[in-house]
PDB file of C-alpha atoms in Angstrom:
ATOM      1  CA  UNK A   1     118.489 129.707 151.467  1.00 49.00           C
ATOM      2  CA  UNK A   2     117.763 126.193 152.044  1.00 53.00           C
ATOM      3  CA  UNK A   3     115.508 124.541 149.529  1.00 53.00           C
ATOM      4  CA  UNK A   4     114.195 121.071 149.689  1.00 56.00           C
ATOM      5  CA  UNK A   5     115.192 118.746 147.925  1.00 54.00           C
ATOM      6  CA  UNK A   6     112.479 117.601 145.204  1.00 55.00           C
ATOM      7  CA  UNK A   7     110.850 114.036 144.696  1.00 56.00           C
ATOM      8  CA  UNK A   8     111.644 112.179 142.260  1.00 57.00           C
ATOM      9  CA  UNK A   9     108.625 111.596 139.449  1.00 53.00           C
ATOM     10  CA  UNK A  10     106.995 107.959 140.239  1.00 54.00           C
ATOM     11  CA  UNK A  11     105.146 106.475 137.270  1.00 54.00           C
ATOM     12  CA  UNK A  12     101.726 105.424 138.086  1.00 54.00           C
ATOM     13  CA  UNK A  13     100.650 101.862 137.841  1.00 56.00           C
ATOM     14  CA  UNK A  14      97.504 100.980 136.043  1.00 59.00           C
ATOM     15  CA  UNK A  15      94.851 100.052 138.169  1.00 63.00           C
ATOM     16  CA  UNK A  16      92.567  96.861 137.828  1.00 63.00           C
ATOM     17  CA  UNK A  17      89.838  98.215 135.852  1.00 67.00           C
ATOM     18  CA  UNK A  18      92.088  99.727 133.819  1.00 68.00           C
ATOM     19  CA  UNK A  19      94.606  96.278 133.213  1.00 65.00           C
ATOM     20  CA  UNK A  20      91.180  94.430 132.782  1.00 67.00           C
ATOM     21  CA  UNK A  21      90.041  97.045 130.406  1.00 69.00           C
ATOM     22  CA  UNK A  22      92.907  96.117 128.126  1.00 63.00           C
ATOM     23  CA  UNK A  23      93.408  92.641 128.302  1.00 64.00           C
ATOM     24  CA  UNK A  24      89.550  92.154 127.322  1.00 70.00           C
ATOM     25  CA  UNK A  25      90.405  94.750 124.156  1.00 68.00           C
ATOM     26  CA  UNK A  26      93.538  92.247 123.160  1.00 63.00           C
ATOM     27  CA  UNK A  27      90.614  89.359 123.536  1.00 62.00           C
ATOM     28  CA  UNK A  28      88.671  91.315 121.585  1.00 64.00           C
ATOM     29  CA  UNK A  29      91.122  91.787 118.804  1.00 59.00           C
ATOM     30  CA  UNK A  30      92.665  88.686 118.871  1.00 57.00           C
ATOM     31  CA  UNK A  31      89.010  86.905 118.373  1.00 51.00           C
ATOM     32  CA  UNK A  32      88.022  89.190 115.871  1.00 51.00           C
ATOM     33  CA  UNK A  33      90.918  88.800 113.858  1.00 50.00           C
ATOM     34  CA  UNK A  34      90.434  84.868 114.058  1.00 46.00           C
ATOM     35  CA  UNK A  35      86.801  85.246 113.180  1.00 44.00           C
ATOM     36  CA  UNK A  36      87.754  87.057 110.185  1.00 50.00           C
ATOM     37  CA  UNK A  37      90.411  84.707 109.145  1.00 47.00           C
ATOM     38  CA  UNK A  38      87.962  81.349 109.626  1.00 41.00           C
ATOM     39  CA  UNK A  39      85.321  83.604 107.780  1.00 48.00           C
ATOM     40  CA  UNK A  40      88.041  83.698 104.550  1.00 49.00           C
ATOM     41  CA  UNK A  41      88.499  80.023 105.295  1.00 44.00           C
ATOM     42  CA  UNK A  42      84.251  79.681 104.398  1.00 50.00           C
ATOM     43  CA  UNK A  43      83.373  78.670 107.998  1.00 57.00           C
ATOM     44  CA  UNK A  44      80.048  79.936 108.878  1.00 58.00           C
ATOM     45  CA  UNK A  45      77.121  79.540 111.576  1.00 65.00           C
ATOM     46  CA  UNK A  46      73.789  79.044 109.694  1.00 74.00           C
ATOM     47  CA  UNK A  47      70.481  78.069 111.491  1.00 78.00           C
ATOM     48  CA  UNK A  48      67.292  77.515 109.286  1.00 72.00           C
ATOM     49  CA  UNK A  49      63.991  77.207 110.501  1.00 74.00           C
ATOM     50  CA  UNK A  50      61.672  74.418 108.836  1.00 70.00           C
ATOM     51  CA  UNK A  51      58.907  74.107 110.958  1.00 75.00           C
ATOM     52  CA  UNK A  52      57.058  75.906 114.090  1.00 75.00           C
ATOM     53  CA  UNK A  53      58.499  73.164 115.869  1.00 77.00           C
ATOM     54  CA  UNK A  54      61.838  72.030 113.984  1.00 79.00           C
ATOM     55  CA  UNK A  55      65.141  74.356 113.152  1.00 80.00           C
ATOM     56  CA  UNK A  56      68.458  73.287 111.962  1.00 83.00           C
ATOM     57  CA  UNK A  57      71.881  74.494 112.805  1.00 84.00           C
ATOM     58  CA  UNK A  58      75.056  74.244 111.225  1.00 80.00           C
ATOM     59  CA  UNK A  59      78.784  75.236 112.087  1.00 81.00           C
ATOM     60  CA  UNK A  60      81.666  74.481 109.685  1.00 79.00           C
ATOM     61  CA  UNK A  61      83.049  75.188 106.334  1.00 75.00           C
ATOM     62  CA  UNK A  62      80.790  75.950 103.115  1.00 72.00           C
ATOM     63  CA  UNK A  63      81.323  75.725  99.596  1.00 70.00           C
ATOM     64  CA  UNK A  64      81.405  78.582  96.674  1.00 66.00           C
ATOM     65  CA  UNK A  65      77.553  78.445  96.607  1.00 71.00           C
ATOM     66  CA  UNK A  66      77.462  79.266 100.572  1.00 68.00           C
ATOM     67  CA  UNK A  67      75.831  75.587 101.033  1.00 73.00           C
ATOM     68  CA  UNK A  68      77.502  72.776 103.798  1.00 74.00           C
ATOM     69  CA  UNK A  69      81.039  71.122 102.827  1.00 68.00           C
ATOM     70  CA  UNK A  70      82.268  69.809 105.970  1.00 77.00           C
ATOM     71  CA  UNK A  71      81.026  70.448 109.623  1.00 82.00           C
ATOM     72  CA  UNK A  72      78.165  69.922 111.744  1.00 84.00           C
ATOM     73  CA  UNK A  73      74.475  69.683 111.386  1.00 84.00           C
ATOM     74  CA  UNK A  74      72.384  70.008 114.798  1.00 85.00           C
ATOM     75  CA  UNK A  75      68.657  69.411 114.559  1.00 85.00           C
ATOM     76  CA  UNK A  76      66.166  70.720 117.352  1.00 84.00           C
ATOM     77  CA  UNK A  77      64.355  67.083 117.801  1.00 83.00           C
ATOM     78  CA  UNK A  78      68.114  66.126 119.215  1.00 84.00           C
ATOM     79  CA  UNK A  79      69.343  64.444 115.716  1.00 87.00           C
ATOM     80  CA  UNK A  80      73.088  65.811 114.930  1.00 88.00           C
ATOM     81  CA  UNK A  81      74.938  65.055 111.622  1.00 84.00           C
ATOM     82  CA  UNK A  82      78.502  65.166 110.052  1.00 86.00           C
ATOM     83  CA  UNK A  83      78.930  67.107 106.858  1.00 83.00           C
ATOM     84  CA  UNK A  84      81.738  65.679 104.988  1.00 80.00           C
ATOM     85  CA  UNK A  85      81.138  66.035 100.988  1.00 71.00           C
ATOM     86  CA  UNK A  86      84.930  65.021 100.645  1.00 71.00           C
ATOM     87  CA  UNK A  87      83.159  61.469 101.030  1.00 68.00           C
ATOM     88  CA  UNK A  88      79.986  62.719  99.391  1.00 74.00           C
ATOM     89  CA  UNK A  89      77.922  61.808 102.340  1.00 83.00           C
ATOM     90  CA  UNK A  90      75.817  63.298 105.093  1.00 87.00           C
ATOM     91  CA  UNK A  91      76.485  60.910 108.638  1.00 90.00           C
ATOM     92  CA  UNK A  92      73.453  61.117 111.234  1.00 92.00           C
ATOM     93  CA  UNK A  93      74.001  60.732 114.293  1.00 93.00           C
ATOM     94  CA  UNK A  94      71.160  58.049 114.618  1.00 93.00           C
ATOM     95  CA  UNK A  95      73.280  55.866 111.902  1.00 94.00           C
ATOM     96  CA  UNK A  96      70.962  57.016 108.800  1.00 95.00           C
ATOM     97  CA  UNK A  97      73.348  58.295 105.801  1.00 95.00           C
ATOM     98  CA  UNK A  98      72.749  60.646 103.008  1.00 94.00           C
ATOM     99  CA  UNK A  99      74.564  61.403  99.767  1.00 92.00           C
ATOM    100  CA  UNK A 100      72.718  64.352  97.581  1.00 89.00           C
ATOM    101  CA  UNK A 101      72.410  67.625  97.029  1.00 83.00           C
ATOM    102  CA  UNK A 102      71.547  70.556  99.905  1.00 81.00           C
ATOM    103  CA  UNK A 103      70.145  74.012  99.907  1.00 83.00           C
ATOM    104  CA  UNK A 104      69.980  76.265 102.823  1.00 80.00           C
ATOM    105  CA  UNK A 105      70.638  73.472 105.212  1.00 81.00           C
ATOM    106  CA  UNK A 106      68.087  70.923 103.515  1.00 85.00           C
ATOM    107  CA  UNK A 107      68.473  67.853 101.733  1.00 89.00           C
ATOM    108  CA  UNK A 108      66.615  68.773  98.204  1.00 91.00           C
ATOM    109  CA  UNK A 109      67.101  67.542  94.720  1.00 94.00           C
ATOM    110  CA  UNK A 110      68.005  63.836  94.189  1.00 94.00           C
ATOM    111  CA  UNK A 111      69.812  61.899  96.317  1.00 95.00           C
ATOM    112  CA  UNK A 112      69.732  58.743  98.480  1.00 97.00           C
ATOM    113  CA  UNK A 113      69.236  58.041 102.047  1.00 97.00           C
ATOM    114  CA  UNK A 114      70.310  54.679 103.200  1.00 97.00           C
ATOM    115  CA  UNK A 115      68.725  54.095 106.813  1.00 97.00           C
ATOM    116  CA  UNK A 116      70.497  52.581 109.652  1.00 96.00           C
ATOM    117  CA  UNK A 117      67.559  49.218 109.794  1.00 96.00           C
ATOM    118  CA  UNK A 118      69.171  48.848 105.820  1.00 97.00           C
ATOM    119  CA  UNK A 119      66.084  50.382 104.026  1.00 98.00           C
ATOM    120  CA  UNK A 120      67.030  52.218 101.281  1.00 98.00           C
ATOM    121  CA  UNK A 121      65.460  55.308  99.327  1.00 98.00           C
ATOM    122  CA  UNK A 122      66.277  56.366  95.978  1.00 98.00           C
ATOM    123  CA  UNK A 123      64.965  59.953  94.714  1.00 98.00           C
ATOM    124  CA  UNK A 124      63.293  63.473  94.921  1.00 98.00           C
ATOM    125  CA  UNK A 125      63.747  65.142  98.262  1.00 96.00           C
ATOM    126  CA  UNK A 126      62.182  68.626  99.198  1.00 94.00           C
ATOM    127  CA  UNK A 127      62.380  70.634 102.221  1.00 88.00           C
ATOM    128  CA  UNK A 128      64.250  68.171 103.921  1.00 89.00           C
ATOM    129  CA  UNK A 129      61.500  65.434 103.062  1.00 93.00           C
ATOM    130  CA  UNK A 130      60.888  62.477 100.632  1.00 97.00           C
ATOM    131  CA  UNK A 131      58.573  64.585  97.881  1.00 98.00           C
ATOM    132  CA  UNK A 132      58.852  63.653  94.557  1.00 98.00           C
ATOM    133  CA  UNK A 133      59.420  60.097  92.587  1.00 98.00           C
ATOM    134  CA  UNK A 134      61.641  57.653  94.139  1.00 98.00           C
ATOM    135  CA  UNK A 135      62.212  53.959  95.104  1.00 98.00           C
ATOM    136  CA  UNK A 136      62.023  52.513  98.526  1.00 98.00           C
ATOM    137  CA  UNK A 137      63.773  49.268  99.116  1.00 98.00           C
ATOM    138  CA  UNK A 138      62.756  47.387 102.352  1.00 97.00           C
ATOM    139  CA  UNK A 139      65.546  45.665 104.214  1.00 96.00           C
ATOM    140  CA  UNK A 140      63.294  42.296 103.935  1.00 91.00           C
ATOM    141  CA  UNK A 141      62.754  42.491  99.768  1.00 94.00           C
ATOM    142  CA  UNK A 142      59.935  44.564  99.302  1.00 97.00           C
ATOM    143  CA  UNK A 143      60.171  47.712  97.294  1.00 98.00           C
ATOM    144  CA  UNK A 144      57.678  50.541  96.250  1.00 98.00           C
ATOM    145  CA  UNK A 145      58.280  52.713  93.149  1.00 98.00           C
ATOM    146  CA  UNK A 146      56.439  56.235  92.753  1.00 98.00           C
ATOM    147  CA  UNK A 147      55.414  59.195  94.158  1.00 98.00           C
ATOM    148  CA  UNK A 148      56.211  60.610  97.690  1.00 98.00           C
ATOM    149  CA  UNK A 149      54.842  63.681  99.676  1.00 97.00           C
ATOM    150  CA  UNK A 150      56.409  64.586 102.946  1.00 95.00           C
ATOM    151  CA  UNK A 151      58.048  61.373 103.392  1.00 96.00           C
ATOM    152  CA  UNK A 152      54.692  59.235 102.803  1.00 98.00           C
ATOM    153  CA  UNK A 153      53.914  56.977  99.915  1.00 98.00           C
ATOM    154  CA  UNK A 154      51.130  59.510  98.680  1.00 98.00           C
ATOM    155  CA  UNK A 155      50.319  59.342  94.565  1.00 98.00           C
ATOM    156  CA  UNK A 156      50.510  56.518  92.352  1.00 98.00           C
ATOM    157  CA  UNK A 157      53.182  53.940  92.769  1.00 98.00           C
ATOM    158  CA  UNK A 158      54.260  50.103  92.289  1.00 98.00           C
ATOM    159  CA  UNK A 159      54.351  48.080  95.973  1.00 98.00           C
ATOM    160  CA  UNK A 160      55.867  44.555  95.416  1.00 98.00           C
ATOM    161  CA  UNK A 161      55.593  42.815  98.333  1.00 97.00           C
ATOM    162  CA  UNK A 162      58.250  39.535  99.520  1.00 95.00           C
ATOM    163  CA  UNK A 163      55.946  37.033  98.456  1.00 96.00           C
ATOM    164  CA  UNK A 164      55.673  38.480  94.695  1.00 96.00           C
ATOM    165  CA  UNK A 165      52.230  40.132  95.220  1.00 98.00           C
ATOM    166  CA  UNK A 166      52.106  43.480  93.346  1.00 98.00           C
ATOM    167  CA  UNK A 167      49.678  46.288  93.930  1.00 98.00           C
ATOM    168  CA  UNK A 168      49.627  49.057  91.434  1.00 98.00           C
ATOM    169  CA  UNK A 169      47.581  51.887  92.051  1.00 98.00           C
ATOM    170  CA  UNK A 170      46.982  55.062  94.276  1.00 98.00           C
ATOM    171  CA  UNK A 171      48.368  55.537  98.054  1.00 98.00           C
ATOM    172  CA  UNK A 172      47.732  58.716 100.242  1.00 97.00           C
ATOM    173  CA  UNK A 173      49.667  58.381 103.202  1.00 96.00           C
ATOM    174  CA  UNK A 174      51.070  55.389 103.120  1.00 97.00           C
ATOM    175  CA  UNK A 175      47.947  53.536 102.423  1.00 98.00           C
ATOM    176  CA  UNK A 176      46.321  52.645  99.626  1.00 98.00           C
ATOM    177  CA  UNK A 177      43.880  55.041  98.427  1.00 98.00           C
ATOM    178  CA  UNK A 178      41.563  55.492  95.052  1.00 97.00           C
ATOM    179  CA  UNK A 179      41.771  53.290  91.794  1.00 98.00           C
ATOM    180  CA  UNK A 180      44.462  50.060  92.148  1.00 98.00           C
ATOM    181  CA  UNK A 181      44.942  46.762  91.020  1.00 98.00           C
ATOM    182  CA  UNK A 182      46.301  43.918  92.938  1.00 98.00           C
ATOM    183  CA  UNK A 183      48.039  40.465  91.737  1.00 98.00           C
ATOM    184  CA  UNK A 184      48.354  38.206  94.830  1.00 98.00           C
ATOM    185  CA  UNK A 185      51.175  35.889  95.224  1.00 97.00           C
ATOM    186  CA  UNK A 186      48.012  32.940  95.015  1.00 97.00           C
ATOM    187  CA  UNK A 187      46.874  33.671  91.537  1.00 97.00           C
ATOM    188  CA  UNK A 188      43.733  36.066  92.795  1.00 98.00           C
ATOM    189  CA  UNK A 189      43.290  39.707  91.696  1.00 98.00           C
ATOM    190  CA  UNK A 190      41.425  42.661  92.327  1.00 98.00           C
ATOM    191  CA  UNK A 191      40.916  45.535  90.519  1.00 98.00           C
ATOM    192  CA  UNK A 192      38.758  48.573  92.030  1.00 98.00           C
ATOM    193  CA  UNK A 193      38.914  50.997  94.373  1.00 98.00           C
ATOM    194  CA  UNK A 194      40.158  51.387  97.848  1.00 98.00           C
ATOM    195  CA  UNK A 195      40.163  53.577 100.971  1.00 97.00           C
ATOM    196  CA  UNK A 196      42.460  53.544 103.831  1.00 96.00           C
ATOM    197  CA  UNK A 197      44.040  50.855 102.952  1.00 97.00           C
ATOM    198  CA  UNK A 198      41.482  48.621 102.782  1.00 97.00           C
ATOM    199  CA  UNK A 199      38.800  47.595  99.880  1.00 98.00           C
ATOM    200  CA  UNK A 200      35.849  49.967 100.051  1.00 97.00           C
ATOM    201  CA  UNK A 201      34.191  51.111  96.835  1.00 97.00           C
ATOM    202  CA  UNK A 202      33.652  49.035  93.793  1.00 98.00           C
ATOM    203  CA  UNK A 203      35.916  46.345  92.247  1.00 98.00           C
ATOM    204  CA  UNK A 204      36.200  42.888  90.729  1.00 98.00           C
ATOM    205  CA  UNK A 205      37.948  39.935  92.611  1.00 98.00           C
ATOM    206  CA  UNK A 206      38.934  36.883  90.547  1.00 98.00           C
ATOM    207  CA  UNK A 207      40.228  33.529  92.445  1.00 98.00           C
ATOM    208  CA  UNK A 208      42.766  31.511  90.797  1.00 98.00           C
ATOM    209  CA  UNK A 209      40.100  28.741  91.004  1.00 97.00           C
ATOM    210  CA  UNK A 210      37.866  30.783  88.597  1.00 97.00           C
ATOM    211  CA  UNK A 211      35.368  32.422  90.784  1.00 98.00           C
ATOM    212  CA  UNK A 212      34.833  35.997  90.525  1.00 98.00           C
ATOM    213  CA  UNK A 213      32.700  38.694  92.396  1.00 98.00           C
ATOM    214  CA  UNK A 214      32.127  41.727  91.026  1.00 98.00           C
ATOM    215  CA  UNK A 215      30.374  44.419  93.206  1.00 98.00           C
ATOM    216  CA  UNK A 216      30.416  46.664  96.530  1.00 98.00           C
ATOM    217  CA  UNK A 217      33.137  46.111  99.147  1.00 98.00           C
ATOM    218  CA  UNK A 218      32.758  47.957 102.917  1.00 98.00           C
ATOM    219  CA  UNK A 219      36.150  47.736 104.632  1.00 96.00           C
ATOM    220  CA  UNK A 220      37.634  44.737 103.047  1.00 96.00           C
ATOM    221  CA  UNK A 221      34.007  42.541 102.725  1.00 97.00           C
ATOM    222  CA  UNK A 222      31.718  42.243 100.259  1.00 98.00           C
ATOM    223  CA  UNK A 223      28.592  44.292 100.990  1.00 98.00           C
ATOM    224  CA  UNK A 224      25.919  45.726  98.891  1.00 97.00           C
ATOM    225  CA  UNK A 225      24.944  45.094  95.457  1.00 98.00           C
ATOM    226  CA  UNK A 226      27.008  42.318  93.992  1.00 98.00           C
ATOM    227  CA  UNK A 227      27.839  39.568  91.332  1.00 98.00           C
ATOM    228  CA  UNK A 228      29.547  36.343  92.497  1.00 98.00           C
ATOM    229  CA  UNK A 229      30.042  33.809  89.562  1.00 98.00           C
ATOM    230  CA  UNK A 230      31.252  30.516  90.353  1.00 97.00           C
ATOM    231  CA  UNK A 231      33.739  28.814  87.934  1.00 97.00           C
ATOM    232  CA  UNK A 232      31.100  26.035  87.794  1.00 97.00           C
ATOM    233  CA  UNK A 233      28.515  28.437  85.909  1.00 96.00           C
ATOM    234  CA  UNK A 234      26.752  28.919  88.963  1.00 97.00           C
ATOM    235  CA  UNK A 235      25.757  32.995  89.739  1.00 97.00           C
ATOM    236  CA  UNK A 236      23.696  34.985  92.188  1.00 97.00           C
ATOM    237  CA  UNK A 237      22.769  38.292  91.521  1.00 98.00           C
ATOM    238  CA  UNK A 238      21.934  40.518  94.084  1.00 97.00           C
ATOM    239  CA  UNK A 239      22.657  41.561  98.095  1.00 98.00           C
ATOM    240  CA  UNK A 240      25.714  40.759 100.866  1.00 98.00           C
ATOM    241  CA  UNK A 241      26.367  40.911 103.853  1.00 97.00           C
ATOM    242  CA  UNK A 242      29.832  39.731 105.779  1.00 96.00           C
ATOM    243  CA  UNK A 243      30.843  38.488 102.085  1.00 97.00           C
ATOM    244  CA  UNK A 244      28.035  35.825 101.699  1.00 97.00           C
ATOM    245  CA  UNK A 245      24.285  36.133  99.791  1.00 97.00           C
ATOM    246  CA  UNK A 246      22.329  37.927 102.531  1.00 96.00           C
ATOM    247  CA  UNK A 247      19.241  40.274 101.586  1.00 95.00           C
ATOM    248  CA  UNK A 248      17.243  39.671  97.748  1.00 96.00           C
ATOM    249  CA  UNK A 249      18.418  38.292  95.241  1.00 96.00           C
ATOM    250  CA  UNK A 250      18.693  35.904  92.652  1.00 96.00           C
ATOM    251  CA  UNK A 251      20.435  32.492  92.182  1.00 95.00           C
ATOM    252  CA  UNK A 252      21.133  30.952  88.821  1.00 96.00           C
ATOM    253  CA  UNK A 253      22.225  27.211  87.579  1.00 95.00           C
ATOM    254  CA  UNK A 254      23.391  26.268  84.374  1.00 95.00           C
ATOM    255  CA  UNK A 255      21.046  23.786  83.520  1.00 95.00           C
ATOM    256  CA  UNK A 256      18.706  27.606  83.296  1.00 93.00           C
ATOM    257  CA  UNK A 257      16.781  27.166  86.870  1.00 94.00           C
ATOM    258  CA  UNK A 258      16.733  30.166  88.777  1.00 93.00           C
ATOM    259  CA  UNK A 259      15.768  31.283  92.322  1.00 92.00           C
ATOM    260  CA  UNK A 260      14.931  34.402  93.183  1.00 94.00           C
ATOM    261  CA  UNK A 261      14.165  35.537  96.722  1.00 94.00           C
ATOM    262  CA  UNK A 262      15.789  36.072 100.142  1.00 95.00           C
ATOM    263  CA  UNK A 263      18.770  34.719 101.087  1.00 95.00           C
ATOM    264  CA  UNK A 264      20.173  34.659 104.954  1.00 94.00           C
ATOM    265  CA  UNK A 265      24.863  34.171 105.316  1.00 92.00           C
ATOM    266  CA  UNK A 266      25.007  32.504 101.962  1.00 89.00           C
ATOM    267  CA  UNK A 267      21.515  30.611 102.805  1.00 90.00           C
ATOM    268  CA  UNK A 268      17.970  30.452 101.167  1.00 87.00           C
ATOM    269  CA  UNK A 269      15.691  31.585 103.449  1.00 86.00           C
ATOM    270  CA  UNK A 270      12.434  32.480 101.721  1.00 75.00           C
ATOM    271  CA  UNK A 271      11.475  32.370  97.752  1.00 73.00           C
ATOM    272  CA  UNK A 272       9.338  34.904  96.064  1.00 66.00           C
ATOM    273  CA  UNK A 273       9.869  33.075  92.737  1.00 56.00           C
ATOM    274  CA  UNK A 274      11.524  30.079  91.301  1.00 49.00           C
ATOM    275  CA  UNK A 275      11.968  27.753  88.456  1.00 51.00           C
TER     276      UNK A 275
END
C-alpha cells in the first residue's frame, strides 16, 4: 500500500496586527518603566489653576516637600520660567527673576523679584502676587515702603519720590487714598485727606514762604469752606472757588480792618460790611 508522503509542519508567521500588537506592548513597558524610574528621580507634571482665566504648569524635578527644584514653569498668559533652586532663583522668560519660597506652583512667603526694567521688590508674596509688607525700589531712585494687595500699593506706606518729596499716608490701588501727609521737595506740606490720588477732603497746606490754607479741597483745588493766612498776617475766612476767594466771606488786615462780603477769583466784588 502506497501512502503519501506527509508535509512537513510550517510554523506560522505572525501577522501585522499581531507584530503591531506587540511592539506597542514593548512601548508600553518600556515607557512605563521609564515613567516609574523619573517618578523615583522626583520628576513630576503639576498644573495649578489661579484664576478663571490664568493656570500654571510645571514639568521637572521636585523637592522632599513635593514643591519645584529644577524644571519648567509654563503660564497660560504665554510667560514660561526656569526653575533652578541650585542657584536659588526663578528665571522668566520675559527677563524678570525671582528668589523665594513656592507652594503649589506659587511664589508665597518672602522673597524678592528683581524686574527686567531694574525695579526691585523686597517682601510678602501670596498667591503668586505682591500681598503683604515690602519695599519697591524704582530703577530711577524712588522707593515705596508698606503694604501691598494683589500687586498694588494698597494700605499705608512711605513713597519717596527722586526729588526728596515724601508722602506718608494711605494708598488703595496704587493711588493715594484716605489720611496722608506730604513734604515736598520745595519746603510746602500738606496734611489731610485724599482720594484717587488727588487732594479731595479736608487738609492744611503750608508754603515754605509761610502761607497756609486750611480747608476743603475738590480734586486737587481749593473749594468750599476755607482759611488762607498769609505770612504777612493777612487772612480771609470764608468761600473758593478754582483755589482763589470766590463766594462770602471775610477779609482781615493786621492793622484790625476787616471786610466782609462777596468776593469774585480772589477779587472784591460787593461788601455787606466793612471797617
Amino acid at each position: 500500500m502506497n501512502r503519501k508522503a506527509a508535509k512537513p509542519y510550517k510554523k506560522k508567521k505572525p501577522g501585522f496586527l499581531t507584530s503591531l500588537l506587540i511592539v506597542l506592548l514593548i512601548a508600553l513597558v518600556i515607557v512605563g518603566a521609564g515613567a516609574i524610574l523619573l517618578y523615583r528621580a522626583g520628576y513630576r507634571y503639576i498644573k495649578v489653576r489661579v484664576t478663571d482665566d490664568l493656570y500654571v504648569k510645571f514639568l521637572g524635578q521636585v523637592d522632599g516637600t513635593g514643591e519645584p527644584y529644577r524644571g519648567r514653569l509654563i503660564y497660560s498668559n504665554g510667560i514660561s520660567a526656569d526653575v533652578n533652586l541650585d542657584r536659588e532663583e526663578i528665571a522668566y522668560s520675559n527677563g524678570d527673576i525671582y528668589a523665594g519660597t513656592l507652594s503649589n506652583l506659587l511664589k508665597e512667603g518672602r522673597g524678592v523679584m528683581r524686574f527686567a526694567n531694574g525695579d526691585v521688590y523686597e517682601g510678602d508674596f501670596s498667591a503668586d502676587m505682591m500681598t503683604g509688607e515690602g519695599t519697591y525700589s524704582y530703577v530711577g531712585g524712588e522707593t515705596y515702603e508698606g503694604s501691598f494687595k494683589n500687586g498694588l500699593k494698597d494700605g499705608y506706606g512711605v513713597y519717596t519720590f527722586g526729588d526728596g518729596s515724601v508722602y506718608s499716608g494711605f494708598f488703595s490701588e496704587n493711588l493715594k487714598d484716605g489720611e496722608g501727609q506730604y513734604l515736598y521737595a520745595s519746603g510746602d506740606s500738606y496734611i489731610g485727606t485724599y482720594r484717587a490720588g488727588v487732594k479731595s477732603g479736608t487738609g492744611i497746606y503750608t508754603w515754605a514762604g509761610g502761607d497756609v490754607y486750611e480747608g476743603d479741597f475738590v480734586n486737587d483745588i481749593r473749594a468750599g469752606q476755607g482759611v488762607y493766612t498769609w505770612a504777612n498776617g493777612e487772612r480771609y475766612e470764608g468761600e473758593f472757588q478754582n483755589n482763589l476767594p470766590s463766594g462770602y466771606g471775610t477779609y482781615y488786615w493786621p492793622s484790625g480792618r476787616t471786610y466782609t462780603g462777596y468776593f469774585e477769583n480772589g477779587v472784591f466784588v460787593r461788601a455787606e460790611t466793612g471797617n
